[in-house]
Amino acid sequence: MEILASRMLLRPADYDRSLRFYRDQLGLAIARDYGAGTVFYAGQSLVELASHGGPNASGTLWLQVRDVYAAEKELADRGVPIVREARQEPWGLHEMQVADPDGVTLIFVQVPETHPLRRDTRN
């Protein structure tokens, strides 16, 4: 399985407070704002604040793969328990969830060709 990109996904108890912290106090540049959250540049990685889902103190690791359904089979064949099977979400991404031994959620994501994340923003 090839990992194409990753980011840390945080679901803060108070989204607006966390937004001010990461944007204004830490000074992280915004990579994009999608209405239900904000993604920041953090060196060679990204930090995403999601305004949905409630607090998750341990955070979530977001891992982009080419084919989430193939990744699901590969992981299951290796004996990795699948917490939530791969499926297309209402926001258009195909996602599957597993948990590491400490309970940290790993979301494996496939971005379809037609999804806005694939939009070329260059003029």
PDB file of C-alpha atoms in Angstrom:
ATOM      1  CA  MET A   1       0.000   0.000   0.000  1.00  0.00           C
ATOM      2  CA  GLU A   2       1.360   3.401  -0.974  1.00  0.00           C
ATOM      3  CA  ILE A   3       0.628   6.422   1.241  1.00  0.00           C
ATOM      4  CA  LEU A   4       0.242   9.524  -0.963  1.00  0.00           C
ATOM      5  CA  ALA A   5      -0.272  12.172   1.723  1.00  0.00           C
ATOM      6  CA  SER A   6      -1.039  12.490   5.409  1.00  0.00           C
ATOM      7  CA  ARG A   7      -2.304  14.995   7.923  1.00  0.00           C
ATOM      8  CA  MET A   8      -3.165  15.177  11.583  1.00  0.00           C
ATOM      9  CA  LEU A   9      -6.914  15.611  12.068  1.00  0.00           C
ATOM     10  CA  LEU A  10      -8.068  17.275  15.283  1.00  0.00           C
ATOM     11  CA  ARG A  11     -11.669  17.512  16.476  1.00  0.00           C
ATOM     12  CA  PRO A  12     -11.462  20.196  19.168  1.00  0.00           C
ATOM     13  CA  ALA A  13     -14.047  20.733  21.889  1.00  0.00           C
ATOM     14  CA  ASP A  14     -14.220  24.425  20.887  1.00  0.00           C
ATOM     15  CA  TYR A  15     -13.534  24.851  17.162  1.00  0.00           C
ATOM     16  CA  ASP A  16     -13.436  28.675  17.190  1.00  0.00           C
ATOM     17  CA  ARG A  17     -10.998  28.764  20.107  1.00  0.00           C
ATOM     18  CA  SER A  18      -8.720  26.248  18.367  1.00  0.00           C
ATOM     19  CA  LEU A  19      -9.007  28.100  15.060  1.00  0.00           C
ATOM     20  CA  ARG A  20      -7.802  31.304  16.745  1.00  0.00           C
ATOM     21  CA  PHE A  21      -4.961  29.374  18.424  1.00  0.00           C
ATOM     22  CA  TYR A  22      -3.595  27.712  15.275  1.00  0.00           C
ATOM     23  CA  ARG A  23      -4.252  30.667  12.945  1.00  0.00           C
ATOM     24  CA  ASP A  24      -3.622  33.713  15.127  1.00  0.00           C
ATOM     25  CA  GLN A  25      -1.401  32.561  17.973  1.00  0.00           C
ATOM     26  CA  LEU A  26       0.748  29.950  16.219  1.00  0.00           C
ATOM     27  CA  GLY A  27       0.524  31.832  12.913  1.00  0.00           C
ATOM     28  CA  LEU A  28       0.029  28.747  10.744  1.00  0.00           C
ATOM     29  CA  ALA A  29      -0.889  29.563   7.147  1.00  0.00           C
ATOM     30  CA  ILE A  30      -4.243  28.286   5.914  1.00  0.00           C
ATOM     31  CA  ALA A  31      -3.993  25.678   3.176  1.00  0.00           C
ATOM     32  CA  ARG A  32      -7.765  25.675   2.674  1.00  0.00           C
ATOM     33  CA  ASP A  33     -11.039  26.281   4.451  1.00  0.00           C
ATOM     34  CA  TYR A  34     -13.880  23.953   3.478  1.00  0.00           C
ATOM     35  CA  GLY A  35     -16.719  25.325   5.585  1.00  0.00           C
ATOM     36  CA  ALA A  36     -16.731  22.488   8.119  1.00  0.00           C
ATOM     37  CA  GLY A  37     -13.070  22.875   8.981  1.00  0.00           C
ATOM     38  CA  THR A  38      -9.733  24.474   8.242  1.00  0.00           C
ATOM     39  CA  VAL A  39      -6.504  22.872   7.036  1.00  0.00           C
ATOM     40  CA  PHE A  40      -3.201  24.518   7.970  1.00  0.00           C
ATOM     41  CA  TYR A  41       0.300  24.126   6.569  1.00  0.00           C
ATOM     42  CA  ALA A  42       2.632  22.752   9.254  1.00  0.00           C
ATOM     43  CA  GLY A  43       6.037  22.333   7.652  1.00  0.00           C
ATOM     44  CA  GLN A  44       5.948  19.274   5.427  1.00  0.00           C
ATOM     45  CA  SER A  45       2.656  18.170   6.929  1.00  0.00           C
ATOM     46  CA  LEU A  46      -0.867  19.479   7.435  1.00  0.00           C
ATOM     47  CA  VAL A  47      -2.985  19.990  10.543  1.00  0.00           C
ATOM     48  CA  GLU A  48      -6.759  19.942  10.036  1.00  0.00           C
ATOM     49  CA  LEU A  49      -9.268  21.320  12.521  1.00  0.00           C
ATOM     50  CA  ALA A  50     -12.662  19.749  11.940  1.00  0.00           C
ATOM     51  CA  SER A  51     -15.712  21.517  13.334  1.00  0.00           C
ATOM     52  CA  HIS A  52     -17.690  18.263  13.362  1.00  0.00           C
ATOM     53  CA  GLY A  53     -17.420  15.064  15.323  1.00  0.00           C
ATOM     54  CA  GLY A  54     -16.679  16.310  18.824  1.00  0.00           C
ATOM     55  CA  PRO A  55     -13.452  16.220  20.777  1.00  0.00           C
ATOM     56  CA  ASN A  56     -10.930  13.468  20.222  1.00  0.00           C
ATOM     57  CA  ALA A  57      -8.028  14.149  22.575  1.00  0.00           C
ATOM     58  CA  SER A  58      -5.734  11.641  20.886  1.00  0.00           C
ATOM     59  CA  GLY A  59      -6.315  13.097  17.429  1.00  0.00           C
ATOM     60  CA  THR A  60      -6.682  11.212  14.190  1.00  0.00           C
ATOM     61  CA  LEU A  61      -4.168  10.364  11.495  1.00  0.00           C
ATOM     62  CA  TRP A  62      -5.478  10.954   7.958  1.00  0.00           C
ATOM     63  CA  LEU A  63      -3.713   8.799   5.335  1.00  0.00           C
ATOM     64  CA  GLN A  64      -4.444   9.241   1.641  1.00  0.00           C
ATOM     65  CA  VAL A  65      -4.155   6.118  -0.502  1.00  0.00           C
ATOM     66  CA  ARG A  66      -4.789   5.449  -4.192  1.00  0.00           C
ATOM     67  CA  ASP A  67      -7.459   2.778  -3.575  1.00  0.00           C
ATOM     68  CA  VAL A  68      -9.073   2.572  -0.141  1.00  0.00           C
ATOM     69  CA  TYR A  69     -10.883  -0.653  -1.018  1.00  0.00           C
ATOM     70  CA  ALA A  70      -7.598  -2.377  -1.952  1.00  0.00           C
ATOM     71  CA  ALA A  71      -6.028  -0.970   1.241  1.00  0.00           C
ATOM     72  CA  GLU A  72      -8.925  -2.389   3.264  1.00  0.00           C
ATOM     73  CA  LYS A  73      -8.364  -5.869   1.798  1.00  0.00           C
ATOM     74  CA  GLU A  74      -4.602  -5.643   2.304  1.00  0.00           C
ATOM     75  CA  LEU A  75      -4.972  -4.589   5.945  1.00  0.00           C
ATOM     76  CA  ALA A  76      -7.654  -7.194   6.665  1.00  0.00           C
ATOM     77  CA  ASP A  77      -5.435  -9.880   5.094  1.00  0.00           C
ATOM     78  CA  ARG A  78      -2.686  -8.786   7.519  1.00  0.00           C
ATOM     79  CA  GLY A  79      -5.061  -9.251  10.448  1.00  0.00           C
ATOM     80  CA  VAL A  80      -5.690  -5.551  11.088  1.00  0.00           C
ATOM     81  CA  PRO A  81      -9.209  -5.102  12.523  1.00  0.00           C
ATOM     82  CA  ILE A  82     -11.274  -2.711  10.409  1.00  0.00           C
ATOM     83  CA  VAL A  83     -13.185  -0.341  12.708  1.00  0.00           C
ATOM     84  CA  ARG A  84     -15.331   1.063   9.901  1.00  0.00           C
ATOM     85  CA  GLU A  85     -15.443  -0.437   6.421  1.00  0.00           C
ATOM     86  CA  ALA A  86     -14.583   1.608   3.353  1.00  0.00           C
ATOM     87  CA  ARG A  87     -17.436   3.612   1.894  1.00  0.00           C
ATOM     88  CA  GLN A  88     -18.114   6.877   0.118  1.00  0.00           C
ATOM     89  CA  GLU A  89     -18.942   9.685   2.519  1.00  0.00           C
ATOM     90  CA  PRO A  90     -21.505  12.448   1.873  1.00  0.00           C
ATOM     91  CA  TRP A  91     -18.585  14.862   1.241  1.00  0.00           C
ATOM     92  CA  GLY A  92     -17.400  12.667  -1.639  1.00  0.00           C
ATOM     93  CA  LEU A  93     -14.297  11.019  -0.182  1.00  0.00           C
ATOM     94  CA  HIS A  94     -14.026   7.245   0.193  1.00  0.00           C
ATOM     95  CA  GLU A  95     -12.937   6.498   3.765  1.00  0.00           C
ATOM     96  CA  MET A  96     -12.146   3.543   6.015  1.00  0.00           C
ATOM     97  CA  GLN A  97     -11.092   3.542   9.669  1.00  0.00           C
ATOM     98  CA  VAL A  98      -8.770   1.395  11.740  1.00  0.00           C
ATOM     99  CA  ALA A  99      -7.366   1.987  15.229  1.00  0.00           C
ATOM    100  CA  ASP A 100      -3.788   1.609  16.379  1.00  0.00           C
ATOM    101  CA  PRO A 101      -3.011  -0.406  19.539  1.00  0.00           C
ATOM    102  CA  ASP A 102      -3.541   2.706  21.699  1.00  0.00           C
ATOM    103  CA  GLY A 103      -6.912   3.493  20.128  1.00  0.00           C
ATOM    104  CA  VAL A 104      -5.746   6.322  17.855  1.00  0.00           C
ATOM    105  CA  THR A 105      -8.010   6.446  14.807  1.00  0.00           C
ATOM    106  CA  LEU A 106      -6.396   6.133  11.379  1.00  0.00           C
ATOM    107  CA  ILE A 107      -8.611   7.263   8.511  1.00  0.00           C
ATOM    108  CA  PHE A 108      -7.561   5.896   5.129  1.00  0.00           C
ATOM    109  CA  VAL A 109      -8.875   8.174   2.378  1.00  0.00           C
ATOM    110  CA  GLN A 110      -9.264   7.856  -1.370  1.00  0.00           C
ATOM    111  CA  VAL A 111      -9.883  11.113  -3.231  1.00  0.00           C
ATOM    112  CA  PRO A 112     -11.992  10.489  -6.369  1.00  0.00           C
ATOM    113  CA  GLU A 113     -10.880  12.068  -9.645  1.00  0.00           C
ATOM    114  CA  THR A 114     -13.862  14.450  -9.623  1.00  0.00           C
ATOM    115  CA  HIS A 115     -13.474  15.637  -5.997  1.00  0.00           C
ATOM    116  CA  PRO A 116     -12.661  19.348  -5.368  1.00  0.00           C
ATOM    117  CA  LEU A 117      -9.409  18.318  -3.630  1.00  0.00           C
ATOM    118  CA  ARG A 118      -8.148  17.380  -7.087  1.00  0.00           C
ATOM    119  CA  ARG A 119      -9.062  20.761  -8.560  1.00  0.00           C
ATOM    120  CA  ASP A 120      -6.106  22.590 -10.123  1.00  0.00           C
ATOM    121  CA  THR A 121      -6.090  26.010  -8.464  1.00  0.00           C
ATOM    122  CA  ARG A 122      -3.344  27.472 -10.675  1.00  0.00           C
ATOM    123  CA  ASN A 123      -4.424  30.235 -13.045  1.00  0.00           C
TER     124      ASN A 123
END
